[in-house]
């Protein structure tokens, strides 16, 4: 951005140097105000807000080690060298590998013993499962006995209800008898009225008046009696209906109480079924994978032990070698005893040559024998392993068959119990049962309302009857005066009729007593029904307890099956270990044959510690490899005050001290939760940034500066914050007019700022020139003058750098 300093002089002009004309100075103190304006061309830029920290380059290295003690014969690489996958790094001795292979073979034997132990445990669990199944059969027999008991109790209840029905019929007959007796009473009263008609006319008139009154009273009484009978019968019917509804309500309430437990059992059976299905599917999938991985090896033939013929040849050559050695030693002893004997010397020389030839022949055959024996051992081991794989396959097939049976049994148990619950609960869920109870409660409430209405009807009828009787009594009192003198003659007859009526009423009371007794019998039978229902409830609880025992035993079976499954998994794990050990044996055998350590990746050799002729323990680093192109990091420390503003994946800008004008990108790869350092009350934490892009020229420990980007606006219009002029809530900048050079206030809208520069979102365009103005003020002594012609610098008091106040910038 280009900047141009413009200085405007306001007030008196300060002349420095000579001017044209005559100067006449008058001493005067004046204030000078200088306005300084810097031009700022509006351009596109970036606003980045972030936290900056310094750090150093970290390039991870990888150690080259060997799992066993080793002696380095030759190092084939040096520091700084580039290697690829498979390049030879070291040649090593293989003397200790045979012992390691023997140790690994012993380890395989231990694994096989461990598998035998697991198989023994599996047999024990299978015996337990058989015992559990026998227990379950016994439990089911108990449940059948309990169900028979329940059937007997239900039969008793049915008989009790029949008794109640008979009692109710008998009560109906009693009411019929009462009705007949009441009709007889009416008949007697009529006869009584007829007998009164035989008296003389005068008496007859009074008697007729009296009889009419009595007849009307009797009619009203009869009507009330008949109405009371009907209402009482309705009340009895309502009581029976209410009792029946309450019995239904109790039944559904009992179902609601047992619903959760019963369906919890169903859920347990479903869980057992699902678990059995999951175990079966897992084992079937394992069999599929097993067959896919190993079926190619199932038909491998047993290796041919052709090495035995080589062994026989080696033994014959060794016998010849021993014989040649004995002959050589004998001739040597004879030759030492007589060194001047040329014959012995010649024979000894020939014996030495024969021994050497015999040794060479045996030595060549011996190595052929060793190689043939090892090849046979490898082939035999592979054949045995494949035979074991085939046996494992059929073991898994048998196990899947057993798991299928277990799943089928669990599925049948679930289906049967589900059907039983649907039957017991009338195909309703718990909400349906609750709704049924609510409906019954509403029905019972309605019946009780009807009951109360009938009771009110009885009361109303009694009141009406009493009022009617009161009116008849008034009429009777009026008639009493008329027939009082004649009533004595009729009294005996009327007394007889009254006695008949009283006897009939006594008979009615006796029948009512019989009705009460019958109702007591009904209560006794209902009590017996309740006892039978309680017995049924107790037996059902026994069934539930037995079913719990069945569920518990089934759970024990599942646990045993899970244990068997776990043991099979342990066996599979041990077999994996065996396979890994076999793979390690093959790897060691390959190393023994080649005697080399090779690179496992493309990398640069950072250092070599393995020296030729030196021995090293297992897992000791022989060399270090690195690859800065893929794994270059920067480690920085962030204080506890700032660590919460850093997050994984956060972008970062990177500059390197070693590379001027070079910028790199990166992101936060990891944050250490352990303090890097602490002191003076401050704690810091390591943060690692993964560097992106080309890092070929980076070296361990190089210095860098990392800016963790928290907020940014890229390729936006930016100006210096010093250009802003704030008035109230509005923000302005002074824009230079390209024609007049004057500054004009322009309102702008701002965005993100880093405190030095700020984003302009509206009001400016790229290429606009904005002014940054500041003022410098000061006082000085000066003289006014008039001038004419050429003059030199005036004399007297002149402004100096020390005169007045020191200029300051606003």
Coordinates of C-alpha atoms in Angstrom, one line a residue, residues 15-536:
X15 CA 9.7 31.3 6.0
X16 CA 12.9 29.4 6.0
X17 CA 15.6 30.8 3.8
X18 CA 15.6 34.1 1.8
X19 CA 12.5 35.7 0.1
X20 CA 12.1 38.4 -2.4
X21 CA 11.3 41.9 -1.0
X22 CA 11.9 44.1 2.1
X23 CA 11.1 42.5 5.5
X24 CA 10.1 44.6 8.4
X25 CA 9.8 42.4 11.6
X26 CA 7.5 43.0 14.6
X27 CA 7.9 40.6 17.5
X28 CA 4.7 38.5 18.1
X29 CA 3.9 35.1 19.7
X30 CA 1.7 32.9 17.5
X31 CA 0.2 29.3 17.6
X32 CA 1.1 27.0 14.7
X33 CA -1.3 24.0 13.9
X34 CA 0.0 21.5 11.4
X35 CA -2.4 18.9 9.9
X36 CA -0.7 15.8 8.7
X37 CA -2.6 13.4 6.4
X38 CA -1.4 10.0 5.2
X39 CA -3.0 8.5 2.2
X40 CA -4.2 4.9 2.4
X41 CA -5.3 3.2 -0.8
X42 CA -8.1 0.7 -0.2
X43 CA -7.1 -2.8 -1.2
X44 CA -8.3 -6.4 -0.7
X45 CA -6.7 -8.2 2.3
X46 CA -7.2 -10.7 5.0
X47 CA -8.3 -10.1 8.6
X48 CA -7.2 -12.9 10.9
X49 CA -7.8 -13.2 14.6
X50 CA -5.9 -15.8 16.4
X51 CA -3.3 -16.8 19.0
X52 CA 0.3 -16.9 18.0
X53 CA 3.0 -19.0 19.7
X54 CA 6.5 -20.1 18.8
X55 CA 7.5 -23.8 18.6
X56 CA 9.9 -26.3 17.0
X57 CA 9.7 -28.9 14.3
X58 CA 9.2 -32.5 15.5
X59 CA 9.6 -35.4 13.1
X60 CA 8.7 -38.8 14.5
X61 CA 11.1 -41.7 14.1
X62 CA 10.7 -45.5 14.1
X63 CA 13.1 -47.9 15.8
X64 CA 14.3 -51.0 13.9
X65 CA 14.4 -53.8 16.4
X66 CA 14.6 -57.6 16.5
X67 CA 12.5 -59.7 18.9
X68 CA 15.5 -61.9 19.9
X69 CA 19.1 -61.6 20.8
X70 CA 21.1 -61.0 17.7
X71 CA 24.7 -60.4 16.4
X72 CA 25.1 -57.9 13.6
X73 CA 27.3 -59.3 10.8
X74 CA 27.0 -56.3 8.5
X75 CA 25.2 -53.0 8.4
X76 CA 24.0 -52.2 4.9
X77 CA 22.7 -48.6 5.5
X78 CA 24.0 -45.3 7.0
X79 CA 22.4 -42.2 8.3
X80 CA 20.7 -40.0 5.7
X81 CA 20.2 -42.9 3.2
X82 CA 16.8 -43.4 1.6
X83 CA 15.4 -47.0 1.9
X84 CA 12.3 -48.7 0.5
X85 CA 10.2 -51.5 1.7
X86 CA 12.2 -54.8 1.6
X87 CA 15.6 -53.2 1.4
X88 CA 18.2 -55.1 3.5
X89 CA 19.3 -53.1 6.6
X90 CA 21.4 -55.6 8.4
X91 CA 22.9 -59.1 8.0
X92 CA 22.7 -61.0 11.3
X93 CA 23.7 -64.4 12.7
X94 CA 20.9 -67.0 13.3
X95 CA 22.5 -69.2 16.0
X96 CA 19.8 -68.5 18.6
X97 CA 16.8 -68.9 16.3
X98 CA 16.8 -72.7 16.6
X99 CA 16.4 -72.4 20.3
X100 CA 13.6 -69.9 19.8
X101 CA 11.8 -72.2 17.4
X102 CA 12.0 -75.0 19.9
X103 CA 10.6 -72.8 22.6
X104 CA 7.7 -71.7 20.4
X105 CA 7.0 -75.4 19.6
X106 CA 6.9 -76.1 23.4
X107 CA 4.5 -73.2 23.7
X108 CA 2.2 -74.7 21.1
X109 CA 2.2 -78.0 23.1
X110 CA 1.0 -75.9 26.2
X111 CA -1.7 -74.3 24.1
X112 CA -3.0 -77.8 23.1
X113 CA -3.0 -78.9 26.7
X114 CA -5.0 -75.8 27.5
X115 CA -7.6 -76.6 24.8
X116 CA -8.0 -80.1 26.3
X117 CA -8.8 -78.5 29.6
X118 CA -11.4 -76.3 28.0
X119 CA -13.0 -79.3 26.3
X120 CA -13.2 -81.1 29.7
X121 CA -15.1 -78.1 31.2
X122 CA -17.5 -78.0 28.2
X123 CA -18.4 -81.7 28.9
X124 CA -19.1 -80.7 32.5
X125 CA -21.4 -77.9 31.4
X126 CA -23.2 -80.2 29.0
X127 CA -23.9 -82.6 31.8
X128 CA -25.3 -79.7 33.9
X129 CA -27.6 -78.8 31.0
X130 CA -29.0 -82.4 30.9
X131 CA -29.7 -82.2 34.6
X132 CA -31.5 -78.8 34.2
X133 CA -33.7 -80.2 31.4
X134 CA -34.8 -83.1 33.7
X135 CA -35.7 -80.5 36.4
X136 CA -37.8 -78.6 33.9
X137 CA -39.7 -81.7 33.0
X138 CA -40.5 -82.3 36.7
X139 CA -41.7 -78.7 37.0
X140 CA -44.0 -79.1 34.1
X141 CA -45.5 -82.2 35.7
X142 CA -46.1 -80.1 38.8
X143 CA -47.9 -77.5 36.8
X144 CA -50.1 -80.1 35.2
X145 CA -51.1 -81.3 38.7
X146 CA -51.9 -77.7 39.8
X147 CA -54.0 -77.2 36.7
X148 CA -56.0 -80.3 37.6
X149 CA -56.6 -78.9 41.1
X150 CA -57.8 -75.6 39.5
X151 CA -60.2 -77.5 37.3
X152 CA -61.7 -79.2 40.4
X153 CA -62.1 -75.9 42.2
X154 CA -63.9 -74.4 39.1
X155 CA -66.2 -77.5 39.1
X156 CA -67.0 -76.8 42.8
X157 CA -67.7 -73.1 42.0
X158 CA -70.1 -74.2 39.2
X159 CA -72.0 -76.4 41.6
X160 CA -72.2 -73.6 44.1
X161 CA -73.7 -71.3 41.5
X162 CA -76.3 -74.0 40.7
X163 CA -77.2 -74.1 44.4
X164 CA -77.6 -70.3 44.4
X165 CA -79.8 -70.5 41.4
X166 CA -82.0 -73.1 43.2
X167 CA -82.2 -70.9 46.2
X168 CA -83.2 -67.9 44.1
X169 CA -86.0 -70.0 42.5
X170 CA -87.2 -71.0 45.9
X171 CA -87.3 -67.3 47.0
X172 CA -89.3 -66.6 43.9
X173 CA -91.8 -69.3 45.0
X174 CA -91.9 -67.7 48.4
X175 CA -92.9 -64.4 46.9
X176 CA -95.6 -66.2 44.9
X177 CA -97.0 -67.7 48.1
X178 CA -97.0 -64.2 49.7
X179 CA -98.9 -62.9 46.7
X180 CA -101.5 -65.7 47.1
X181 CA -102.0 -65.0 50.8
X182 CA -102.5 -61.3 50.1
X183 CA -105.2 -62.2 47.6
X184 CA -106.8 -64.3 50.3
X185 CA -106.7 -61.3 52.6
X186 CA -108.5 -59.3 50.0
X187 CA -111.1 -62.1 49.7
X188 CA -111.7 -62.2 53.5
X189 CA -112.1 -58.5 53.6
X190 CA -114.7 -58.7 50.8
X191 CA -116.6 -61.4 52.8
X192 CA -116.4 -59.2 55.8
X193 CA -117.9 -56.3 53.8
X194 CA -120.7 -58.6 52.5
X195 CA -121.6 -59.8 56.0
X196 CA -122.2 -56.2 57.1
X197 CA -124.8 -55.8 54.3
X198 CA -127.4 -58.0 56.2
X199 CA -128.1 -55.3 58.8
X200 CA -131.1 -53.0 58.6
X201 CA -131.2 -50.2 56.2
X202 CA -130.1 -47.5 58.6
X203 CA -127.3 -49.5 59.9
X204 CA -126.6 -50.7 56.4
X205 CA -126.2 -47.1 55.2
X206 CA -123.7 -46.4 57.9
X207 CA -122.0 -49.7 57.4
X208 CA -121.9 -49.2 53.6
X209 CA -120.3 -45.8 54.2
X210 CA -117.8 -47.3 56.6
X211 CA -117.2 -50.3 54.4
X212 CA -116.6 -48.0 51.4
X213 CA -114.1 -46.2 53.3
X214 CA -112.4 -49.4 54.5
X215 CA -112.5 -50.8 50.9
X216 CA -110.9 -47.7 49.5
X217 CA -108.3 -48.0 52.3
X218 CA -107.7 -51.6 51.4
X219 CA -107.4 -50.9 47.7
X220 CA -104.8 -48.2 48.5
X221 CA -102.9 -50.6 50.8
X222 CA -103.1 -53.4 48.1
X223 CA -101.8 -51.1 45.5
X224 CA -99.0 -50.0 47.7
X225 CA -98.2 -53.7 48.6
X226 CA -98.1 -54.7 45.0
X227 CA -96.0 -51.7 44.1
X228 CA -93.6 -52.5 47.0
X229 CA -93.3 -56.1 45.8
X230 CA -92.4 -55.0 42.3
X231 CA -89.8 -52.5 43.5
X232 CA -88.4 -55.0 46.0
X233 CA -88.0 -57.5 43.1
X234 CA -86.3 -54.9 41.0
X235 CA -84.0 -54.1 44.0
X236 CA -83.1 -57.8 44.3
X237 CA -82.4 -57.9 40.6
X238 CA -80.2 -54.8 40.8
X239 CA -78.3 -56.2 43.8
X240 CA -77.6 -59.4 41.8
X241 CA -76.5 -57.3 38.8
X242 CA -74.2 -55.1 40.9
X243 CA -72.7 -58.2 42.6
X244 CA -72.0 -59.7 39.2
X245 CA -70.4 -56.5 37.9
X246 CA -68.3 -56.2 41.0
X247 CA -67.2 -59.8 40.6
X248 CA -66.1 -59.0 37.0
X249 CA -64.3 -55.9 38.2
X250 CA -62.4 -58.0 40.9
X251 CA -61.5 -60.5 38.2
X252 CA -60.1 -57.8 35.8
X253 CA -58.3 -56.1 38.8
X254 CA -56.6 -59.4 39.6
X255 CA -55.6 -59.7 35.9
X256 CA -54.1 -56.2 36.0
X257 CA -52.1 -57.1 39.1
X258 CA -50.7 -60.3 37.4
X259 CA -50.3 -58.7 33.9
X260 CA -46.9 -57.1 34.4
X261 CA -45.4 -60.3 36.0
X262 CA -46.9 -62.6 33.4
X263 CA -45.7 -60.5 30.4
X264 CA -42.3 -60.0 32.1
X265 CA -42.0 -63.8 32.0
X266 CA -42.9 -63.6 28.3
X267 CA -40.2 -60.9 27.8
X268 CA -37.7 -63.2 29.6
X269 CA -38.6 -66.0 27.2
X270 CA -38.3 -63.7 24.3
X271 CA -34.8 -62.5 25.5
X272 CA -33.8 -66.2 25.9
X273 CA -35.0 -66.9 22.4
X274 CA -33.2 -63.9 20.9
X275 CA -30.0 -64.7 22.8
X276 CA -30.2 -68.3 21.5
X277 CA -30.8 -67.0 18.0
X278 CA -27.9 -64.5 18.2
X279 CA -25.5 -67.3 19.5
X280 CA -26.7 -69.5 16.6
X281 CA -26.2 -66.8 14.0
X282 CA -22.8 -65.9 15.3
X283 CA -21.7 -69.6 15.2
X284 CA -23.1 -70.0 11.7
X285 CA -21.2 -66.9 10.6
X286 CA -18.1 -68.2 12.3
X287 CA -18.5 -71.5 10.4
X288 CA -18.9 -69.7 7.1
X289 CA -15.8 -67.7 7.7
X290 CA -13.9 -70.8 8.9
X291 CA -15.0 -72.8 5.8
X292 CA -14.1 -69.9 3.5
X293 CA -10.6 -69.5 5.1
X294 CA -9.7 -73.2 5.4
X295 CA -11.7 -75.3 3.0
X296 CA -8.8 -75.2 0.5
X297 CA -6.6 -77.1 2.9
X298 CA -9.0 -79.8 4.0
X299 CA -7.9 -82.4 1.4
X300 CA -4.2 -82.0 1.8
X301 CA -2.4 -85.4 1.6
X302 CA 0.2 -86.7 4.1
X303 CA 3.8 -85.8 3.2
X304 CA 6.1 -88.4 1.8
X305 CA 8.9 -89.3 4.2
X306 CA 11.5 -89.6 1.4
X307 CA 14.1 -88.1 3.7
X308 CA 14.6 -91.5 5.4
X309 CA 16.5 -92.9 2.4
X310 CA 18.8 -89.9 2.6
X311 CA 19.2 -90.5 6.3
X312 CA 20.2 -94.2 5.6
X313 CA 22.8 -92.9 3.1
X314 CA 24.1 -90.4 5.7
X315 CA 24.4 -93.1 8.3
X316 CA 26.4 -95.3 6.0
X317 CA 28.7 -92.5 5.0
X318 CA 29.2 -91.6 8.7
X319 CA 30.1 -95.3 9.5
X320 CA 32.6 -95.1 6.6
X321 CA 33.9 -91.8 8.0
X322 CA 34.4 -93.4 11.5
X323 CA 36.1 -96.4 10.0
X324 CA 38.5 -94.1 7.9
X325 CA 39.2 -92.0 11.0
X326 CA 40.1 -95.1 13.1
X327 CA 42.4 -96.4 10.3
X328 CA 44.0 -93.0 10.0
X329 CA 44.6 -92.7 13.8
X330 CA 46.1 -96.2 13.9
X331 CA 48.5 -95.5 11.1
X332 CA 49.3 -92.1 12.6
X333 CA 50.3 -93.8 15.9
X334 CA 52.4 -96.3 14.0
X335 CA 54.0 -93.6 12.0
X336 CA 54.9 -91.6 15.1
X337 CA 56.5 -94.6 16.6
X338 CA 58.6 -95.2 13.4
X339 CA 58.8 -91.9 11.4
X340 CA 61.6 -93.3 9.2
X341 CA 59.4 -96.1 7.9
X342 CA 58.5 -94.8 4.4
X343 CA 55.8 -97.5 4.0
X344 CA 54.0 -96.4 7.1
X345 CA 54.4 -92.8 5.9
X346 CA 52.9 -93.6 2.6
X347 CA 50.0 -95.7 4.1
X348 CA 49.4 -92.9 6.7
X349 CA 49.2 -90.3 3.8
X350 CA 46.8 -92.5 1.9
X351 CA 44.7 -93.0 5.1
X352 CA 44.5 -89.2 5.6
X353 CA 43.4 -88.7 2.0
X354 CA 40.8 -91.4 2.5
X355 CA 39.6 -89.8 5.7
X356 CA 39.3 -86.4 4.0
X357 CA 37.3 -87.9 1.1
X358 CA 35.1 -89.8 3.5
X359 CA 34.5 -86.6 5.6
X360 CA 33.6 -84.5 2.5
X361 CA 31.2 -87.2 1.3
X362 CA 29.5 -87.4 4.7
X363 CA 29.4 -83.7 5.2
X364 CA 27.7 -83.1 1.9
X365 CA 25.1 -85.8 2.5
X366 CA 24.6 -84.6 6.1
X367 CA 23.4 -81.1 5.0
X368 CA 21.2 -82.7 2.4
X369 CA 19.7 -84.9 5.2
X370 CA 19.2 -81.9 7.5
X371 CA 17.4 -79.9 4.8
X372 CA 15.2 -82.9 3.8
X373 CA 14.3 -83.6 7.4
X374 CA 13.3 -79.9 8.0
X375 CA 11.2 -79.9 4.8
X376 CA 9.5 -83.1 5.9
X377 CA 8.9 -81.6 9.4
X378 CA 7.4 -78.5 7.9
X379 CA 5.1 -80.5 5.6
X380 CA 4.1 -82.8 8.4
X381 CA 3.3 -79.9 10.7
X382 CA 1.2 -78.2 8.0
X383 CA -0.6 -81.5 7.3
X384 CA -1.4 -82.0 11.0
X385 CA -2.6 -78.4 11.3
X386 CA -4.9 -78.8 8.4
X387 CA -6.2 -82.1 9.9
X388 CA -7.0 -80.1 13.1
X389 CA -8.7 -77.5 11.0
X390 CA -11.0 -80.1 9.4
X391 CA -11.8 -81.6 12.8
X392 CA -12.6 -78.1 14.1
X393 CA -15.0 -77.6 11.2
X394 CA -17.1 -80.7 12.1
X395 CA -17.0 -79.8 15.8
X396 CA -18.5 -76.4 14.9
X397 CA -21.1 -78.2 12.7
X398 CA -22.1 -80.3 15.7
X399 CA -22.2 -77.3 18.0
X400 CA -24.4 -75.4 15.5
X401 CA -26.8 -78.3 15.5
X402 CA -27.0 -78.2 19.3
X403 CA -27.5 -74.4 19.2
X404 CA -30.3 -74.8 16.7
X405 CA -32.1 -77.3 19.0
X406 CA -31.7 -74.8 21.9
X407 CA -33.1 -72.0 19.8
X408 CA -36.1 -74.1 18.6
X409 CA -36.9 -75.1 22.2
X410 CA -36.7 -71.4 23.3
X411 CA -39.0 -70.4 20.4
X412 CA -41.6 -73.1 21.2
X413 CA -41.6 -72.1 24.9
X414 CA -42.1 -68.4 23.9
X415 CA -45.0 -69.2 21.5
X416 CA -46.8 -71.6 23.9
X417 CA -46.6 -69.1 26.8
X418 CA -47.7 -66.2 24.5
X419 CA -50.8 -68.2 23.5
X420 CA -51.5 -69.0 27.2
X421 CA -51.3 -65.3 28.1
X422 CA -53.6 -64.2 25.2
X423 CA -56.2 -66.7 26.5
X424 CA -55.9 -65.7 30.1
X425 CA -56.2 -62.0 29.4
X426 CA -58.9 -62.3 26.7
X427 CA -56.5 -60.9 24.1
X428 CA -56.2 -57.5 25.9
X429 CA -53.2 -55.6 27.0
X430 CA -52.8 -53.8 30.3
X431 CA -54.4 -50.7 29.0
X432 CA -57.4 -52.7 27.7
X433 CA -57.8 -54.3 31.1
X434 CA -57.7 -50.9 32.8
X435 CA -60.3 -49.6 30.4
X436 CA -62.5 -52.7 31.1
X437 CA -62.3 -52.0 34.8
X438 CA -63.2 -48.4 34.2
X439 CA -66.2 -49.5 32.1
X440 CA -67.3 -51.9 34.8
X441 CA -67.0 -49.1 37.5
X442 CA -69.2 -46.9 35.4
X443 CA -71.8 -49.7 35.0
X444 CA -71.7 -50.4 38.7
X445 CA -72.2 -46.7 39.4
X446 CA -75.2 -46.6 37.0
X447 CA -76.7 -49.6 38.8
X448 CA -76.2 -48.0 42.2
X449 CA -78.0 -44.9 40.8
X450 CA -80.9 -47.1 39.7
X451 CA -80.9 -48.7 43.2
X452 CA -81.1 -45.3 44.9
X453 CA -84.0 -44.3 42.6
X454 CA -85.9 -47.5 43.5
X455 CA -85.3 -46.8 47.2
X456 CA -86.6 -43.3 46.7
X457 CA -89.7 -44.7 44.9
X458 CA -90.3 -47.0 47.9
X459 CA -90.1 -44.0 50.2
X460 CA -92.4 -41.8 48.0
X461 CA -94.9 -44.6 47.8
X462 CA -95.0 -45.0 51.6
X463 CA -95.5 -41.3 52.0
X464 CA -98.4 -41.2 49.4
X465 CA -100.0 -44.2 51.1
X466 CA -99.8 -42.6 54.5
X467 CA -101.4 -39.4 53.2
X468 CA -104.2 -41.4 51.6
X469 CA -104.8 -43.3 54.8
X470 CA -104.9 -40.1 56.8
X471 CA -107.7 -38.8 54.5
X472 CA -109.6 -42.1 54.8
X473 CA -109.2 -41.9 58.6
X474 CA -111.0 -38.6 58.5
X475 CA -113.8 -40.1 56.4
X476 CA -113.9 -43.0 58.8
X477 CA -114.2 -40.7 61.8
X478 CA -117.2 -39.1 60.2
X479 CA -118.7 -42.4 59.5
X480 CA -117.9 -43.6 63.0
X481 CA -120.7 -41.4 64.4
X482 CA -123.2 -43.1 62.0
X483 CA -122.5 -46.7 62.7
X484 CA -121.1 -46.5 66.2
X485 CA -124.4 -47.7 67.7
X486 CA -124.8 -50.6 65.3
X487 CA -121.1 -51.8 65.1
X488 CA -121.3 -53.9 68.2
X489 CA -123.5 -56.4 66.5
X490 CA -121.1 -56.8 63.7
X491 CA -118.0 -56.9 65.9
X492 CA -117.9 -60.7 66.4
X493 CA -118.2 -61.3 62.7
X494 CA -115.6 -58.6 62.0
X495 CA -113.4 -60.1 64.7
X496 CA -113.4 -63.4 63.0
X497 CA -112.5 -61.8 59.7
X498 CA -109.8 -59.9 61.5
X499 CA -108.4 -63.1 63.0
X500 CA -108.4 -64.7 59.5
X501 CA -106.6 -61.6 58.1
X502 CA -104.1 -61.7 61.1
X503 CA -103.4 -65.3 60.5
X504 CA -102.8 -64.7 56.9
X505 CA -100.4 -61.9 57.7
X506 CA -98.6 -64.2 60.2
X507 CA -98.2 -66.7 57.3
X508 CA -96.7 -64.0 55.2
X509 CA -94.2 -63.1 58.0
X510 CA -93.3 -66.8 58.2
X511 CA -92.6 -66.9 54.5
X512 CA -90.5 -63.8 54.7
X513 CA -88.5 -65.5 57.5
X514 CA -88.0 -68.4 55.1
X515 CA -86.8 -65.9 52.5
X516 CA -84.3 -64.4 55.0
X517 CA -83.1 -68.0 55.8
X518 CA -82.7 -68.8 52.2
X519 CA -80.7 -65.6 51.6
X520 CA -78.4 -66.6 54.5
X521 CA -77.9 -70.0 52.7
X522 CA -77.0 -68.0 49.5
X523 CA -74.5 -66.0 51.6
X524 CA -73.0 -69.2 52.9
X525 CA -72.6 -70.6 49.3
X526 CA -71.1 -67.3 48.1
X527 CA -68.6 -67.6 51.0
X528 CA -67.8 -71.1 49.8
X529 CA -67.3 -69.6 46.3
X530 CA -64.9 -67.0 47.7
X531 CA -63.0 -69.8 49.5
X532 CA -62.8 -71.8 46.3
X533 CA -61.6 -68.7 44.4
X534 CA -58.9 -68.1 47.0
X535 CA -57.8 -71.7 46.7
X536 CA -57.6 -71.2 42.9

